[in-house]
XYZ file of N, CA and C in Angstrom:
843
model
N 0.842 -1.194 0.000
C 0.000 0.000 0.000
C 0.876 1.243 0.000
N 0.625 2.161 -0.937
C 1.423 3.368 -1.064
C 0.512 4.578 -0.979
N 0.881 5.524 -0.139
C 0.142 6.767 -0.007
C 1.132 7.910 -0.152
N 0.840 8.889 -1.013
C 1.746 10.029 -1.078
C 1.831 10.637 -2.446
N 2.644 11.684 -2.530
C 2.817 12.411 -3.767
C 4.311 12.627 -4.001
N 4.649 13.249 -5.157
C 6.037 13.665 -5.360
C 6.300 14.913 -4.524
N 7.534 15.443 -4.605
C 7.910 16.505 -3.668
C 7.287 17.859 -3.975
N 6.552 17.962 -5.065
C 5.784 19.164 -5.315
C 6.577 20.330 -5.875
N 7.867 20.139 -6.189
C 8.677 21.242 -6.691
C 9.005 21.095 -8.176
N 8.498 20.051 -8.829
C 8.745 19.854 -10.233
C 10.161 19.431 -10.555
N 10.903 18.945 -9.601
C 12.273 18.499 -9.822
C 12.587 17.366 -8.869
N 13.630 16.644 -9.207
C 14.047 15.552 -8.346
C 14.638 16.113 -7.052
N 14.325 15.520 -5.912
C 14.923 15.986 -4.654
C 16.412 15.656 -4.618
N 17.193 16.504 -3.982
C 18.616 16.217 -3.847
C 18.859 15.192 -2.745
N 17.971 15.173 -1.745
C 18.139 14.283 -0.588
C 16.894 13.418 -0.416
N 17.125 12.143 -0.153
C 16.047 11.232 0.233
C 16.219 10.877 1.704
N 15.266 11.285 2.520
C 15.228 10.888 3.924
C 14.219 9.757 4.028
N 14.622 8.655 4.613
C 13.738 7.498 4.662
C 13.628 6.968 6.084
N 12.404 6.657 6.495
C 12.136 6.200 7.862
C 11.494 4.819 7.816
N 12.217 3.768 8.185
C 11.597 2.459 8.358
C 11.003 2.391 9.764
N 9.705 2.199 9.874
C 9.100 2.239 11.212
C 8.305 0.966 11.500
N 8.244 0.638 12.783
C 7.433 -0.476 13.252
C 6.956 -0.164 14.665
N 5.643 -0.103 14.845
C 5.050 0.205 16.156
C 5.708 1.442 16.782
N 5.743 2.518 15.995
C 6.422 3.753 16.418
C 5.450 4.865 16.780
N 4.197 4.507 17.119
C 3.151 5.515 17.326
C 3.527 6.546 18.387
N 4.270 6.142 19.386
C 4.590 7.063 20.480
C 5.465 8.226 20.036
N 6.346 7.985 19.046
C 7.342 8.993 18.695
C 7.321 9.437 17.235
N 6.629 8.729 16.359
C 6.812 8.943 14.925
C 6.448 10.359 14.486
N 5.450 10.971 15.101
C 5.091 12.331 14.680
C 6.234 13.302 14.959
N 6.944 13.116 16.085
C 8.076 13.976 16.412
C 9.229 13.749 15.429
N 9.424 12.492 15.049
C 10.478 12.174 14.089
C 10.181 12.821 12.743
N 8.966 12.631 12.244
C 8.590 13.190 10.947
C 8.668 14.714 10.967
N 8.145 15.332 11.997
C 8.166 16.793 12.069
C 9.588 17.333 12.108
N 10.507 16.605 12.724
C 11.894 17.066 12.771
C 12.516 17.077 11.377
N 12.033 16.207 10.504
C 12.491 16.210 9.111
C 11.835 17.350 8.343
N 10.544 17.497 8.491
C 9.810 18.525 7.750
C 10.255 19.930 8.127
N 10.823 20.105 9.318
C 11.245 21.423 9.782
C 12.706 21.742 9.451
N 13.314 20.971 8.565
C 14.695 21.240 8.170
C 14.819 22.576 7.438
N 15.915 23.291 7.702
C 16.170 24.528 6.973
C 16.499 24.233 5.514
N 17.062 23.063 5.246
C 17.285 22.616 3.873
C 15.978 22.024 3.360
N 15.510 22.444 2.185
C 14.154 22.128 1.764
C 14.047 21.099 0.642
N 15.101 20.874 -0.128
C 14.975 20.026 -1.317
C 15.178 18.546 -0.980
N 14.170 17.970 -0.352
C 14.246 16.555 0.014
C 12.883 15.891 -0.166
N 12.916 14.583 -0.254
C 11.707 13.760 -0.170
C 11.773 12.987 1.132
N 10.606 12.640 1.671
C 10.548 11.852 2.900
C 9.771 10.576 2.627
N 10.451 9.453 2.710
C 9.853 8.140 2.472
C 9.668 7.446 3.814
N 8.468 6.986 4.085
C 8.186 6.292 5.342
C 7.681 4.895 5.014
N 8.359 3.880 5.536
C 8.014 2.484 5.266
C 7.537 1.821 6.555
N 6.236 1.611 6.629
C 5.643 0.989 7.811
C 5.692 -0.530 7.661
N 6.343 -1.190 8.616
C 6.549 -2.635 8.528
C 5.377 -3.402 9.136
N 4.166 -3.084 8.636
C 2.946 -3.755 9.086
C 2.768 -3.604 10.598
N 2.862 -2.340 11.056
C 2.733 -2.048 12.482
C 1.385 -2.491 13.027
N 1.390 -2.843 14.309
C 0.162 -3.258 14.982
C -0.429 -2.147 15.831
N 0.173 -0.951 15.763
C -0.358 0.196 16.498
C -0.842 1.249 15.499
N -0.894 2.498 15.892
C -1.454 3.560 15.052
C -0.409 4.278 14.201
N 0.780 3.713 14.075
C 1.862 4.391 13.360
C 1.459 4.847 11.969
N 0.884 3.943 11.189
C 0.541 4.257 9.798
C -0.449 5.408 9.729
N -1.482 5.351 10.544
C -2.501 6.399 10.533
C -1.966 7.751 10.953
N -1.028 7.763 11.894
C -0.442 9.020 12.356
C 0.306 9.713 11.228
N 1.119 8.944 10.485
C 1.864 9.536 9.372
C 0.921 9.913 8.231
N -0.062 9.089 7.991
C -1.020 9.351 6.913
C -1.748 10.683 7.122
N -1.925 11.062 8.379
C -2.651 12.297 8.701
C -1.793 13.547 8.556
N -0.473 13.385 8.389
C 0.417 14.528 8.222
C 0.410 14.937 6.755
N -0.076 16.108 6.462
C -0.244 16.562 5.092
C 0.970 17.362 4.637
N 1.814 16.741 3.857
C 2.967 17.410 3.283
C 3.307 16.695 1.980
N 3.436 17.408 0.864
C 3.646 16.763 -0.434
C 4.970 16.032 -0.567
N 5.896 16.269 0.361
C 7.190 15.585 0.273
C 7.132 14.185 0.857
N 6.049 13.822 1.524
C 5.944 12.515 2.188
C 5.391 11.466 1.222
N 6.035 10.319 1.212
C 5.516 9.141 0.513
C 5.473 8.006 1.533
N 4.291 7.497 1.803
C 4.079 6.498 2.856
C 3.765 5.145 2.235
N 4.501 4.133 2.662
C 4.326 2.764 2.153
C 4.057 1.838 3.323
N 3.081 0.941 3.157
C 2.810 -0.047 4.199
C 3.068 -1.443 3.660
N 3.946 -2.191 4.341
C 4.222 -3.568 3.938
C 3.023 -4.460 4.241
N 2.748 -5.391 3.344
C 1.624 -6.307 3.549
C 1.915 -7.319 4.655
N 3.208 -7.559 4.907
C 3.622 -8.444 5.989
C 4.867 -7.864 6.637
N 5.138 -8.286 7.860
C 6.288 -7.775 8.581
C 7.577 -8.361 8.012
N 8.509 -7.483 7.611
C 9.767 -7.918 7.010
C 10.911 -7.977 8.010
N 10.726 -7.367 9.191
C 11.809 -7.286 10.157
C 12.740 -6.144 9.798
N 13.627 -5.763 10.730
C 14.511 -4.614 10.496
C 15.343 -4.723 9.219
N 16.003 -5.844 8.994
C 16.853 -5.950 7.808
C 16.046 -5.774 6.527
N 14.935 -6.472 6.424
C 14.121 -6.388 5.213
C 13.541 -5.008 5.001
N 13.026 -4.406 6.067
C 12.385 -3.100 5.917
C 13.407 -1.987 5.703
N 14.558 -2.073 6.347
C 15.583 -1.047 6.154
C 16.088 -1.068 4.709
N 16.301 -2.253 4.161
C 16.749 -2.331 2.770
C 15.658 -1.883 1.804
N 14.411 -2.206 2.113
C 13.316 -1.718 1.279
C 13.244 -0.201 1.339
N 13.539 0.368 2.499
C 13.437 1.808 2.698
C 14.433 2.594 1.852
N 15.520 1.954 1.412
C 16.493 2.656 0.568
C 16.471 2.143 -0.869
N 15.463 1.351 -1.212
C 15.431 0.714 -2.534
C 14.854 1.602 -3.621
N 14.109 2.642 -3.250
C 13.457 3.480 -4.262
C 13.730 4.962 -4.034
N 14.890 5.284 -3.522
C 15.227 6.688 -3.286
C 15.490 7.383 -4.619
N 15.106 8.647 -4.686
C 15.339 9.438 -5.895
C 16.441 10.467 -5.711
N 16.827 10.706 -4.467
C 17.806 11.736 -4.184
C 19.226 11.329 -4.516
N 20.090 12.316 -4.597
C 21.525 12.101 -4.795
C 22.164 11.604 -3.509
N 21.571 11.995 -2.371
C 22.076 11.599 -1.061
C 20.954 10.974 -0.251
N 21.333 10.111 0.706
C 20.357 9.330 1.465
C 20.636 9.429 2.957
N 19.559 9.570 3.733
C 19.637 9.491 5.190
C 18.516 8.586 5.669
N 18.856 7.567 6.467
C 17.870 6.681 7.079
C 17.740 7.032 8.553
N 16.500 7.139 9.016
C 16.232 7.504 10.410
C 15.290 6.477 11.024
N 15.599 5.989 12.201
C 14.665 5.111 12.911
C 13.472 5.931 13.403
N 12.362 5.251 13.637
C 11.096 5.921 13.890
C 10.944 6.595 15.234
N 12.025 6.701 16.008
C 11.941 7.422 17.281
C 13.054 8.453 17.449
N 13.935 8.577 16.456
C 15.026 9.542 16.542
C 14.615 10.867 15.901
N 15.471 11.881 16.010
C 15.112 13.221 15.527
C 16.309 13.924 14.904
N 16.020 14.791 13.918
C 17.021 15.673 13.338
C 16.895 17.066 13.940
N 18.027 17.740 14.102
C 18.005 19.150 14.452
C 17.867 19.962 13.160
N 17.352 21.183 13.230
C 16.941 21.907 12.014
C 17.999 22.058 10.929
N 19.269 22.203 11.277
C 20.312 22.422 10.273
C 21.028 21.149 9.847
N 20.533 20.000 10.243
C 21.237 18.740 9.982
C 21.477 18.521 8.495
N 20.417 18.514 7.705
C 20.584 18.251 6.279
C 21.427 19.323 5.606
N 21.202 20.574 5.941
C 21.944 21.671 5.312
C 23.443 21.507 5.505
N 23.854 21.169 6.712
C 25.283 21.080 7.004
C 25.910 19.824 6.416
N 25.161 18.717 6.391
C 25.722 17.493 5.819
C 25.767 17.565 4.296
N 24.741 18.129 3.677
C 24.741 18.287 2.226
C 25.883 19.201 1.799
N 26.132 20.265 2.554
C 27.205 21.202 2.212
C 28.558 20.493 2.136
N 28.777 19.530 3.010
C 30.033 18.778 2.978
C 30.141 17.961 1.698
N 29.105 17.229 1.360
C 29.160 16.353 0.192
C 29.143 17.127 -1.125
N 28.572 18.318 -1.118
C 28.530 19.130 -2.336
C 29.815 19.931 -2.543
N 30.685 19.978 -1.555
C 31.940 20.705 -1.655
C 32.936 19.895 -2.492
N 33.415 20.415 -3.623
C 34.347 19.660 -4.474
C 35.603 19.190 -3.741
N 35.978 19.905 -2.697
C 37.170 19.503 -1.944
C 36.967 18.184 -1.217
N 35.717 17.758 -1.064
C 35.427 16.519 -0.344
C 35.113 15.357 -1.268
N 35.577 15.450 -2.502
C 35.449 14.312 -3.412
C 36.118 13.085 -2.786
N 35.456 11.952 -2.847
C 36.004 10.742 -2.239
C 35.482 10.466 -0.850
N 34.663 11.358 -0.316
C 34.011 11.109 0.973
C 32.760 10.270 0.727
N 32.653 9.148 1.405
C 31.511 8.252 1.197
C 30.493 8.314 2.320
N 30.834 8.994 3.423
C 29.922 9.069 4.563
C 30.193 10.343 5.353
N 29.134 11.112 5.601
C 29.214 12.283 6.467
C 28.384 12.010 7.714
N 29.011 12.108 8.861
C 28.292 11.918 10.124
C 28.357 13.205 10.941
N 27.341 13.393 11.767
C 27.356 14.466 12.746
C 27.307 13.867 14.137
N 27.772 14.605 15.110
C 27.651 14.143 16.489
C 26.171 14.085 16.867
N 25.862 13.350 17.942
C 24.456 13.237 18.335
C 24.306 13.450 19.835
N 23.070 13.841 20.178
C 22.655 13.952 21.558
C 21.823 12.725 21.901
N 21.985 12.195 23.099
C 21.150 11.078 23.549
C 19.995 11.656 24.365
N 18.770 11.294 23.990
C 17.586 11.827 24.664
C 16.741 10.693 25.232
N 15.846 11.054 26.152
C 14.937 10.062 26.717
C 13.578 10.145 26.028
N 12.596 9.440 26.552
C 11.276 9.369 25.929
C 10.565 10.710 25.884
N 10.969 11.642 26.758
C 10.338 12.960 26.818
C 11.179 14.046 26.161
N 12.156 13.645 25.343
C 13.046 14.560 24.620
C 14.047 15.266 25.511
N 14.198 14.837 26.758
C 15.211 15.416 27.639
C 16.594 14.891 27.263
N 17.577 15.780 27.233
C 18.934 15.374 26.880
C 19.593 14.630 28.033
N 20.013 13.405 27.784
C 20.746 12.622 28.777
C 22.247 12.840 28.612
N 22.702 12.870 27.367
C 24.090 13.193 27.039
C 24.032 14.197 25.898
N 24.556 15.384 26.089
C 24.369 16.461 25.115
C 25.255 16.324 23.888
N 26.356 15.625 24.003
C 27.218 15.436 22.844
C 28.099 14.220 23.047
N 28.050 13.302 22.095
C 28.959 12.158 22.105
C 30.000 12.412 21.025
N 31.249 12.487 21.393
C 32.288 12.883 20.456
C 33.493 11.965 20.591
N 33.567 10.970 19.711
C 34.710 10.059 19.690
C 35.661 10.362 18.542
N 35.183 11.132 17.530
C 35.996 11.429 16.352
C 35.996 12.934 16.127
N 37.164 13.499 15.889
C 37.296 14.940 15.715
C 36.679 15.406 14.403
N 36.363 16.694 14.358
C 35.857 17.329 13.146
C 36.830 17.115 11.991
N 36.276 16.831 10.800
C 37.112 16.765 9.610
C 37.094 15.411 8.933
N 37.988 15.268 7.973
C 38.055 14.080 7.118
C 39.001 13.027 7.699
N 38.576 11.758 7.604
C 39.362 10.657 8.169
C 39.354 9.480 7.207
N 40.512 8.838 7.041
C 40.605 7.660 6.189
C 39.917 6.469 6.838
N 39.422 5.561 6.001
C 38.656 4.412 6.483
C 39.466 3.544 7.440
N 40.738 3.303 7.141
C 41.545 2.437 8.002
C 41.726 3.059 9.382
N 41.907 4.379 9.431
C 42.028 5.076 10.717
C 40.748 4.907 11.533
N 39.598 5.092 10.871
C 38.305 5.003 11.557
C 38.030 3.584 12.022
N 38.268 2.612 11.165
C 37.959 1.221 11.516
C 38.798 0.752 12.695
N 40.058 1.098 12.725
C 40.912 0.677 13.838
C 40.468 1.336 15.135
N 40.025 2.591 15.041
C 39.566 3.270 16.254
C 38.264 2.654 16.755
N 37.379 2.264 15.837
C 36.138 1.588 16.237
C 36.456 0.319 17.012
N 37.381 -0.470 16.479
C 37.745 -1.726 17.133
C 38.360 -1.457 18.497
N 39.273 -0.523 18.581
C 39.944 -0.228 19.851
C 38.976 0.323 20.895
N 38.021 1.134 20.472
C 37.047 1.694 21.412
C 36.011 0.661 21.832
N 35.795 -0.351 21.019
C 34.838 -1.399 21.372
C 33.396 -0.942 21.374
N 33.098 0.078 20.557
C 31.732 0.586 20.499
C 31.531 1.339 19.184
N 30.301 1.708 18.901
C 29.977 2.435 17.675
C 30.299 3.913 17.850
N 31.434 4.348 17.336
C 31.854 5.732 17.508
C 31.351 6.627 16.374
N 30.713 6.040 15.355
C 30.186 6.831 14.235
C 28.761 7.288 14.491
N 28.031 6.515 15.274
C 26.659 6.873 15.570
C 25.645 5.997 14.866
N 24.410 6.164 15.245
C 23.302 5.389 14.717
C 22.938 5.886 13.318
N 21.993 5.203 12.631
C 21.641 5.615 11.265
C 21.304 7.093 11.122
N 20.637 7.664 12.120
C 20.234 9.069 12.058
C 21.426 10.010 11.885
N 22.621 9.569 12.248
C 23.802 10.438 12.220
C 24.387 10.619 10.824
N 24.117 9.697 9.909
C 24.837 9.669 8.651
C 24.073 10.172 7.443
N 24.811 10.656 6.451
C 24.301 10.974 5.124
C 25.318 10.445 4.128
N 24.846 9.815 3.056
C 25.784 9.201 2.113
C 25.240 9.288 0.691
N 26.123 9.185 -0.321
C 25.685 9.246 -1.713
C 24.860 8.015 -2.099
N 23.754 8.247 -2.772
C 22.871 7.151 -3.165
C 23.555 6.175 -4.122
N 24.499 6.663 -4.923
C 25.166 5.776 -5.879
C 25.927 4.651 -5.186
N 26.276 4.851 -3.910
C 27.028 3.825 -3.184
C 26.135 2.690 -2.687
N 24.824 2.813 -2.879
C 23.916 1.741 -2.468
C 24.096 0.491 -3.318
N 24.623 0.650 -4.513
C 24.868 -0.524 -5.350
C 25.930 -1.410 -4.684
N 25.552 -2.617 -4.342
C 26.463 -3.533 -3.672
C 26.580 -3.303 -2.174
N 25.746 -2.407 -1.615
C 25.756 -2.123 -0.181
C 24.366 -2.358 0.380
N 24.282 -3.071 1.500
C 22.960 -3.347 2.061
C 23.051 -3.481 3.580
N 21.914 -3.245 4.222
C 21.835 -3.456 5.669
C 21.780 -4.956 5.945
N 22.621 -5.401 6.873
C 22.758 -6.824 7.171
C 22.595 -7.029 8.676
N 21.522 -7.740 9.059
C 21.231 -7.951 10.480
C 21.707 -9.314 10.972
N 22.705 -9.895 10.291
C 23.286 -11.146 10.796
C 23.753 -10.950 12.235
N 24.345 -9.769 12.498
C 24.670 -9.353 13.858
C 23.764 -8.155 14.142
N 22.584 -8.368 14.741
C 21.572 -7.308 14.825
C 22.043 -6.013 15.460
N 22.813 -6.083 16.531
C 23.215 -4.879 17.248
C 24.070 -3.953 16.390
N 24.792 -4.511 15.420
C 25.690 -3.695 14.600
C 25.184 -3.541 13.168
N 23.876 -3.646 12.947
C 23.335 -3.494 11.596
C 23.713 -2.138 11.009
N 23.705 -1.078 11.820
C 24.070 0.248 11.321
C 25.569 0.378 11.121
N 26.350 -0.093 12.072
C 27.799 0.027 11.988
C 28.352 -0.824 10.842
N 27.781 -2.005 10.630
C 28.182 -2.844 9.501
C 27.949 -2.099 8.182
N 26.837 -1.377 8.095
C 26.541 -0.603 6.896
C 27.551 0.522 6.712
N 27.887 1.220 7.805
C 28.906 2.270 7.715
C 30.234 1.701 7.217
N 30.594 0.525 7.693
C 31.863 -0.065 7.271
C 31.847 -0.414 5.788
N 30.715 -0.864 5.275
C 30.606 -1.119 3.836
C 30.834 0.166 3.042
N 30.274 1.272 3.530
C 30.468 2.555 2.849
C 31.923 3.008 2.925
N 32.566 2.757 4.059
C 33.941 3.208 4.237
C 34.934 2.393 3.400
N 34.501 1.299 2.849
C 35.343 0.573 1.895
C 35.345 1.290 0.548
N 34.460 2.287 0.413
C 34.319 3.002 -0.856
C 34.773 4.458 -0.761
N 35.255 4.881 0.402
C 35.690 6.265 0.547
C 35.962 6.630 1.989
N 36.143 7.916 2.241
C 36.512 8.414 3.562
C 35.289 8.853 4.364
N 35.526 9.063 5.653
C 34.529 9.624 6.553
C 34.788 11.117 6.728
N 33.710 11.897 6.786
C 33.813 13.291 7.218
C 32.929 13.447 8.444
N 33.526 13.885 9.552
C 32.779 14.067 10.791
C 32.552 15.547 11.044
N 31.293 15.901 11.291
C 30.945 17.263 11.695
C 30.910 17.293 13.217
N 31.636 18.226 13.804
C 31.891 18.180 15.237
C 30.848 18.834 16.118
N 29.594 18.826 15.714
C 28.525 19.374 16.554
C 27.313 18.461 16.462
N 26.479 18.441 17.491
C 25.292 17.586 17.457
C 24.305 18.060 16.386
N 23.950 17.160 15.485
C 23.002 17.473 14.417
C 21.723 16.654 14.524
N 21.670 15.762 15.501
C 20.525 14.864 15.603
C 20.431 14.333 17.030
N 19.347 13.616 17.280
C 19.135 13.039 18.608
C 18.790 11.564 18.473
N 19.477 10.753 19.262
C 19.223 9.315 19.336
C 18.469 9.046 20.633
N 17.329 8.383 20.509
C 16.450 8.215 21.660
C 16.648 6.864 22.360
N 16.722 6.907 23.680
C 16.676 5.708 24.508
C 15.261 5.567 25.050
N 14.625 4.459 24.730
C 13.272 4.199 25.219
C 13.025 2.706 25.201
N 11.937 2.287 25.781
C 11.586 0.869 25.783
C 11.329 0.356 24.379
N 10.887 1.252 23.474
C 10.548 0.842 22.125
C 11.749 0.813 21.186
N 12.875 1.396 21.576
C 13.991 1.540 20.657
C 14.609 0.190 20.312
N 15.151 0.130 19.099
C 15.809 -1.086 18.588
C 16.951 -1.498 19.512
N 17.782 -0.550 19.911
C 18.922 -0.863 20.777
C 18.464 -1.409 22.118
N 17.382 -0.871 22.644
C 16.873 -1.327 23.938
C 16.361 -2.753 23.848
N 15.724 -3.093 22.725
C 15.175 -4.447 22.581
C 16.263 -5.494 22.470
N 17.424 -5.126 21.915
C 18.519 -6.082 21.785
C 19.113 -6.416 23.154
N 19.146 -5.412 24.030
C 19.512 -5.634 25.417
C 20.896 -6.195 25.636
N 20.974 -7.225 26.480
C 22.253 -7.723 26.953
C 23.057 -8.475 25.888
N 22.495 -8.682 24.709
C 23.221 -9.377 23.651
C 24.302 -8.511 23.025
N 24.303 -7.199 23.306
C 25.174 -6.268 22.584
C 26.647 -6.629 22.726
N 27.070 -7.126 23.900
C 28.492 -7.435 24.103
C 28.955 -8.512 23.133
N 28.257 -9.635 23.110
C 28.660 -10.757 22.256
C 28.517 -10.398 20.780
N 27.520 -9.596 20.460
C 27.324 -9.231 19.062
C 28.398 -8.256 18.591
N 28.847 -7.365 19.462
C 29.911 -6.452 19.047
C 31.236 -7.200 18.881
N 31.478 -8.182 19.716
C 32.678 -8.999 19.546
C 32.654 -9.701 18.192
N 31.493 -10.205 17.809
C 31.375 -10.860 16.507
C 31.635 -9.867 15.380
N 31.096 -8.653 15.530
C 31.355 -7.611 14.532
C 32.854 -7.313 14.439
N 33.528 -7.223 15.580
C 34.958 -6.940 15.587
C 35.737 -8.000 14.826
N 35.400 -9.257 15.063
C 36.113 -10.342 14.383
C 35.855 -10.310 12.876
N 34.620 -10.011 12.493
C 34.285 -9.933 11.064
C 35.043 -8.789 10.394
N 35.137 -7.661 11.072
C 35.849 -6.508 10.518
C 37.337 -6.798 10.401
N 37.895 -7.402 11.429
C 39.329 -7.702 11.435
C 39.711 -8.685 10.333
N 38.772 -9.526 9.930
C 39.061 -10.514 8.884
C 39.184 -9.884 7.499
N 38.775 -8.628 7.372
C 38.891 -7.898 6.105
C 40.195 -7.102 6.132
N 41.152 -7.504 5.348
C 42.487 -6.907 5.398
C 42.489 -5.429 5.018
N 41.471 -4.976 4.285
C 41.444 -3.578 3.849
C 41.307 -2.611 5.020
N 40.809 -3.103 6.177
C 40.644 -2.236 7.333
C 41.891 -2.167 8.210
N 42.871 -3.031 7.957
C 44.187 -2.978 8.617
C 44.099 -3.098 10.134
N 43.175 -3.908 10.633
C 43.020 -4.113 12.075
C 44.101 -5.078 12.566
N 44.750 -4.734 13.672
C 45.822 -5.567 14.213
C 45.327 -6.382 15.412
N 46.141 -7.349 15.830
C 45.805 -8.149 17.012
C 45.752 -7.271 18.262
N 46.620 -6.256 18.323
C 46.602 -5.341 19.469
C 45.299 -4.542 19.490
N 44.839 -4.119 18.322
C 43.556 -3.414 18.246
C 42.446 -4.286 18.832
N 42.433 -5.564 18.460
C 41.399 -6.480 18.951
C 41.504 -6.693 20.457
N 42.721 -6.821 20.950
C 42.923 -7.044 22.386
C 42.383 -5.860 23.192
N 42.767 -4.659 22.788
C 42.290 -3.452 23.476
C 40.780 -3.326 23.327
N 40.283 -3.630 22.129
C 38.862 -3.499 21.856
C 37.999 -4.417 22.696
N 38.452 -5.627 22.925
C 37.649 -6.573 23.725
C 37.495 -6.069 25.160
N 38.539 -5.455 25.688
C 38.450 -4.899 27.043
C 37.469 -3.730 27.064
N 37.629 -2.812 26.122
C 36.744 -1.647 26.077
C 35.304 -2.028 25.758
N 35.134 -3.054 24.946
C 33.787 -3.514 24.611
C 33.050 -3.987 25.857
N 33.756 -4.709 26.718
C 33.135 -5.179 27.963
C 32.700 -4.014 28.831
N 33.545 -2.994 28.908
C 33.215 -1.815 29.718
C 32.028 -1.070 29.128
N 32.062 -0.803 27.820
C 30.966 -0.083 27.173
C 29.651 -0.857 27.273
N 29.724 -2.168 27.102
C 28.507 -2.976 27.153
C 27.864 -2.930 28.529
N 28.698 -2.983 29.560
C 28.177 -2.933 30.918
C 27.530 -1.585 31.198
N 28.209 -0.499 30.849
C 27.680 0.832 31.138
C 26.449 1.146 30.287
N 26.443 0.712 29.005
C 25.289 0.999 28.156
C 24.082 0.183 28.577
N 24.312 -1.057 29.002
C 23.205 -1.887 29.461
C 22.546 -1.266 30.705
N 23.389 -0.813 31.622
C 22.865 -0.147 32.815
C 22.111 1.125 32.420
N 22.698 1.877 31.476
C 22.076 3.116 31.036
C 20.721 2.906 30.399
N 20.622 1.914 29.519
C 19.343 1.616 28.876
C 18.285 1.210 29.898
N 18.674 0.373 30.834
C 17.715 -0.087 31.841
C 17.306 1.045 32.772
N 18.249 1.956 33.025
C 17.957 3.054 33.947
C 17.075 4.108 33.299
N 17.382 4.468 32.034
C 16.697 5.589 31.397
C 15.545 5.182 30.488
N 15.512 3.937 30.030
C 14.413 3.490 29.156
C 13.200 3.074 29.945
């Protein structure tokens, strides 16, 4: 089932923002409105409802904006299936995927598009911004998470730092913007569910560099409904599996020392994040 129109400007949008949602009724209106209120205007908004059992579909359907295209799956595809479907029909030159409870700050698209449109940044395959962690009521729990400095970074540098830190230092899907042309041969893979986003970032980084914007451009929500919260205590073992898979790819130049340090840090991050999710969700 498809509901919606084209972007109403008589031209192809430069950016495709896509939201794969499932039972997101509590937060989806805030997520959608955060996209519609962007200072950058030339975008389409694609929303893919994964056969939700709550009012998610109806809530989005009631939002009247010509840039929205709403699709409802006839059956539940799960995160991997719906996330890949959500990027399968983008028309924009650049793509941003947002989970149904996260939010963009007003200048997010403008600042990320400016990086990718700058000729000096040719060869950049992923632009990320820092993020704020918020609770169910939009209160900031952590105002800025900053593991990578502002500017351009080579893939091998980033991958080794990810392994050594033992956590996702690039951020969740809401943090990134990437060229649509790189979707060919790149897909979301939930073999290791906790790192579905980070695995996707690593696929992109095999095709170019990272550019990090050193200010919060979005908000990642901790709640009972969030994907990360549902995965729960499995995150430690799943991140270890991700580390081993990444290290097996010689292009990332991960060393045994990187893995040793990473396993220690992964245990620490997993313990603190698990406590944090249980405390704040």
